[in-house]
Short mmCIF file of C-alpha atoms in Angstrom, two decimals:
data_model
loop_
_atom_site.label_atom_id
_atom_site.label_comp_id
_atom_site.label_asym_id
_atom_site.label_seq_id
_atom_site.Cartn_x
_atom_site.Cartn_y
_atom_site.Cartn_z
CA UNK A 1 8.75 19.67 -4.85
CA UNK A 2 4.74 18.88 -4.91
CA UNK A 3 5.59 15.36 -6.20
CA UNK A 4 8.48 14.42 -3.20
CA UNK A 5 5.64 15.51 -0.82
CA UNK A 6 3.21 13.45 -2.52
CA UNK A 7 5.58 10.52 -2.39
CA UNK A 8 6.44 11.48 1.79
CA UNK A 9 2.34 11.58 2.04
CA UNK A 10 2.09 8.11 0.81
CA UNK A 11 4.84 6.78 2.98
CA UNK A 12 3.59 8.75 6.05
CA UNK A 13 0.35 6.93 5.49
CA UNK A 14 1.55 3.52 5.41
CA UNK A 15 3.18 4.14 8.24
CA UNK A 16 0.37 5.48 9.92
CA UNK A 17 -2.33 2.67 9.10
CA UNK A 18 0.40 0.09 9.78
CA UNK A 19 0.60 1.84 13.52
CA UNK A 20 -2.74 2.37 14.11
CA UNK A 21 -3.98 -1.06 12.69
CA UNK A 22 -1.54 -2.36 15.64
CA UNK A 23 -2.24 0.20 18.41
CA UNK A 24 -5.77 -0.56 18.00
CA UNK A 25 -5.54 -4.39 18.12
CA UNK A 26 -6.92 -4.60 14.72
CA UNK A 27 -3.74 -6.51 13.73
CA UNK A 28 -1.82 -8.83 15.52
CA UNK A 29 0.26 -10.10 12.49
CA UNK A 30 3.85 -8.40 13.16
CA UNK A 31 4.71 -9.65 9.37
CA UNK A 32 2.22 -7.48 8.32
CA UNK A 33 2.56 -4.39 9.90
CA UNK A 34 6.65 -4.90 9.14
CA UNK A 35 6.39 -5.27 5.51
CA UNK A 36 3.83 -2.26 5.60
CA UNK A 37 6.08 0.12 7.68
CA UNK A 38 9.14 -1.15 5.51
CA UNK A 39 8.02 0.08 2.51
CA UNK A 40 7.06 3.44 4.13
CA UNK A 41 10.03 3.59 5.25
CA UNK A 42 11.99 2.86 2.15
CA UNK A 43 9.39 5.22 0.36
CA UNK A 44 10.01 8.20 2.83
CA UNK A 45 13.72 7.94 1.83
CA UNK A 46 12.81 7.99 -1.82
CA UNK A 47 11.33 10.90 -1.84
CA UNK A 48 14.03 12.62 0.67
CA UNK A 49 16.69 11.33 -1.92
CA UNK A 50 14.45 13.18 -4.69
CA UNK A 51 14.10 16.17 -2.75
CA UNK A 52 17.86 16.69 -1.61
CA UNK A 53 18.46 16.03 -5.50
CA UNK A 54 16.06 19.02 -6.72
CA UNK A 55 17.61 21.17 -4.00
CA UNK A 56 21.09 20.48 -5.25
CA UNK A 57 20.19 19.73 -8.55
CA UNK A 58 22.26 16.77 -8.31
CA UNK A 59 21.73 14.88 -11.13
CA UNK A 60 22.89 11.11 -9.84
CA UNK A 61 20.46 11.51 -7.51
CA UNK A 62 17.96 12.96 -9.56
CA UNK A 63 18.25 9.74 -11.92
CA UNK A 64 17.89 6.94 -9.45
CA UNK A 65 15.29 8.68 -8.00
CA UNK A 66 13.53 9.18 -11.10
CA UNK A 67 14.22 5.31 -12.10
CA UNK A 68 13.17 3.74 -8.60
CA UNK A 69 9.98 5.95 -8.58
CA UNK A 70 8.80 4.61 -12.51
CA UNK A 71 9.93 1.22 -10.73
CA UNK A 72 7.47 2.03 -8.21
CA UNK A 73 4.64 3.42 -10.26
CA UNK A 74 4.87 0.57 -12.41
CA UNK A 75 4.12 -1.89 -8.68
CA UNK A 76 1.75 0.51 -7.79
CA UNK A 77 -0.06 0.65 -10.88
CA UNK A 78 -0.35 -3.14 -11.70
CA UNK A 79 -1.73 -3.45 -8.14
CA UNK A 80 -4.12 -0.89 -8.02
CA UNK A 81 -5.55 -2.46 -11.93
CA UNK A 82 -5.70 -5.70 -10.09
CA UNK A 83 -7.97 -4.60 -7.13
CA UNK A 84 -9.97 -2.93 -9.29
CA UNK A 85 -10.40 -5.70 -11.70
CA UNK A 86 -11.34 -8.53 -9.47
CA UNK A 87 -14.82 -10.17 -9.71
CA UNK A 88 -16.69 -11.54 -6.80
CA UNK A 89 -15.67 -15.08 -7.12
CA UNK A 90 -12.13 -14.10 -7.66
CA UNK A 91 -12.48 -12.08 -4.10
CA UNK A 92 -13.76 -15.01 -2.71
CA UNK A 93 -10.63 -17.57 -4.18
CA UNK A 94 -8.26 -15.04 -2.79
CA UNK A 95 -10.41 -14.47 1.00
CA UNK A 96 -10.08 -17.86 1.26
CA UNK A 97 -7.02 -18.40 0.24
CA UNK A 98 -6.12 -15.83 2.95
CA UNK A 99 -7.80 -17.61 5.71
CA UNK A 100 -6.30 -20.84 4.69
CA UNK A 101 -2.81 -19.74 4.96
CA UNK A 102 -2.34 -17.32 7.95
CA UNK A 103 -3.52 -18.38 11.41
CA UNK A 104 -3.14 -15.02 12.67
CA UNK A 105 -4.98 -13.13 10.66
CA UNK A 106 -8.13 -15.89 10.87
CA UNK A 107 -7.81 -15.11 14.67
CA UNK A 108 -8.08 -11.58 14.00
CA UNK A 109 -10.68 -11.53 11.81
CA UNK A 110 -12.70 -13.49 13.80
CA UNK A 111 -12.00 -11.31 16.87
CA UNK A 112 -13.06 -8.01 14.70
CA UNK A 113 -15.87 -9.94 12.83
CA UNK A 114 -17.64 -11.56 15.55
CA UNK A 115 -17.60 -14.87 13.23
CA UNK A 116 -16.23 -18.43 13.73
CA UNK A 117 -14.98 -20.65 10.48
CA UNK A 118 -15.05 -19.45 7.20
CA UNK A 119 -18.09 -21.17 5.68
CA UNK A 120 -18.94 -23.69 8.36
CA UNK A 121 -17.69 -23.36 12.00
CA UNK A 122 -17.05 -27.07 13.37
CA UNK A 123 -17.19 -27.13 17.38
CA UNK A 124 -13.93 -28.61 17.38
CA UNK A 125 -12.22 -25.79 16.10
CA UNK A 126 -10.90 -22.88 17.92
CA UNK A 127 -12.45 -19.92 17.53
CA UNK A 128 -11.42 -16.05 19.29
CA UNK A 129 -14.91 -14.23 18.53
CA UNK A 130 -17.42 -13.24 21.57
CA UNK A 131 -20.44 -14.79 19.83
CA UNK A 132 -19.12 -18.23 20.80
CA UNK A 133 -20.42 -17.95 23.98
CA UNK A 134 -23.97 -17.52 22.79
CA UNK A 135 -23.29 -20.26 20.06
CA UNK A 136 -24.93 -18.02 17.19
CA UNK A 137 -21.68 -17.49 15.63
CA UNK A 138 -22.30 -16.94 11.59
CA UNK A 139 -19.51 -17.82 9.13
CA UNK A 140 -16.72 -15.17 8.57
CA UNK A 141 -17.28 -15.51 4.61
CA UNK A 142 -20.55 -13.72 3.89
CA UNK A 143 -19.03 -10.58 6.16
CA UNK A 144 -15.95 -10.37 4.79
CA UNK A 145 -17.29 -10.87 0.88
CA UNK A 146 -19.91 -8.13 1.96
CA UNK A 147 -16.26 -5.46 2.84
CA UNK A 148 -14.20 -6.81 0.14
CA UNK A 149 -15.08 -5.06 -2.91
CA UNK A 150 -15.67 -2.09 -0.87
CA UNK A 151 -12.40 -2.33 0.35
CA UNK A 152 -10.82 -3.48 -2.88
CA UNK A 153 -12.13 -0.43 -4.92
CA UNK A 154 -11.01 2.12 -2.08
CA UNK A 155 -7.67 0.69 -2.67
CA UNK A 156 -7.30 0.83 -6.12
CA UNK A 157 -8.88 4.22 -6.84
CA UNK A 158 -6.57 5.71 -4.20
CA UNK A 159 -3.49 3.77 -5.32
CA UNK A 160 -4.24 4.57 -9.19
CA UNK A 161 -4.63 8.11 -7.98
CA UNK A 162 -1.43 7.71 -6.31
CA UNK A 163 0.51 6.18 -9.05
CA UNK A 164 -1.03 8.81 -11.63
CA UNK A 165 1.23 11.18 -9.31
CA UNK A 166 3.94 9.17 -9.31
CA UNK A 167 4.06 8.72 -13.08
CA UNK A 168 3.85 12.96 -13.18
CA UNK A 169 6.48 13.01 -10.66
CA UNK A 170 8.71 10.77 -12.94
CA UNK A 171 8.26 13.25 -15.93
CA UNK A 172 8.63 16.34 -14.11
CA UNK A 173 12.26 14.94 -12.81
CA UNK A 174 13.01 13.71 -16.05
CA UNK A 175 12.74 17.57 -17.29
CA UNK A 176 14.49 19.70 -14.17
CA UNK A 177 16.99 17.14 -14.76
CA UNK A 178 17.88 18.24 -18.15
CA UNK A 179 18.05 21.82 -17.23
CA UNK A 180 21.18 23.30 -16.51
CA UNK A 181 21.77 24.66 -13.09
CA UNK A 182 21.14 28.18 -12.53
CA UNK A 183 23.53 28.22 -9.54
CA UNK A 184 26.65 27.25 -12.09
CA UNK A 185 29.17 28.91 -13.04
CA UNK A 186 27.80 29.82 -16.70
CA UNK A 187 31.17 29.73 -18.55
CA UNK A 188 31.40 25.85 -17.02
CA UNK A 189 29.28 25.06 -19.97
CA UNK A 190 31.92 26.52 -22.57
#
């Protein structure tokens, strides 16, 4: 049962940063915050299917769960390796690539940053930060470099801690799965 809560804890707290990232203005991207309260969701209902099939000891259930979480620890892991394995110059490929792409989240980061542009701000472009009234806006590149492997490290120790869980949880179900159920009729078995 430690593992299903560890599984609702994770999904509780993707939920939870998704909302508060949006109540707080710190995202305005409703992709974003939709894919990250999706897969709360779907993970909350994971771990409620595992947890209905350890209290019934219902062993469908008790497969797919087991199969969907080593599914998931297997995402979870290869993600978590990958943020902790990036240099600096591949963080700052992948910022960039990030600001290229997504309007939204360039207005949001320059709102939170108090930057304009990514290396060079042009004063033809647009920018949503405060410090363009004083024109001493500095580029949004240096700042965010400065958070990213800070960030990046956060997420994959707590996401390889997380997985390490996972990967316990999957062996634990694979075992009170193959245990007969002590609520059965004993002479079923004969």
């Amino acid at each position: 049962l430690c593992v299903f809560s560890s599984l609702q804890l994770v999904s509780l707290l993707l939920i939870g940063i998704a909302a508060w990232g949006i109540g707080f203005g710190l995202i305005s991207s409703f992709k974003v915050v939709g894919v990250v309260i999706a897969v709360g969701v779907f993970l909350f209902f994971i771990a409620l299917v595992g947890l209905i099939g350890a209290v019934k000891h219902h062993q469908v259930l008790l497969f797919f769960y087991m199969i969907i979480l080593l599914l998931v620890f297997i995402v979870q892991f290869s993600v978590s390796c990958a943020c902790l394995a990036l240099n600096e110059e591949q963080q700052s490929e992948l910022l960039e690539v990030g600001w290229t792409n997504t309007n939204s989240a360039r207005t949001d980061i320059e709102r939170n940053l108090n930057c304009c542009g990514f290396r060079v701000f042009y004063q033809n472009e647009t920018c949503a930060a405060d410090c363009l009234r004083t024109l001493h806006c500095r580029p949004c590149a240096p700042i965010m470099e400065e958070y990213a492997g800070m960030v990046l490290r956060f997420v994959g120790g707590i996401g390889l801690f997380f997985s390490f869980t996972e990967i316990l949880g999957v062996w634990l179900t694979y075992r009170y799965r193959n245990q007969k159920d002590p609520r059965a009729n004993p002479s079923a078995f004969i």
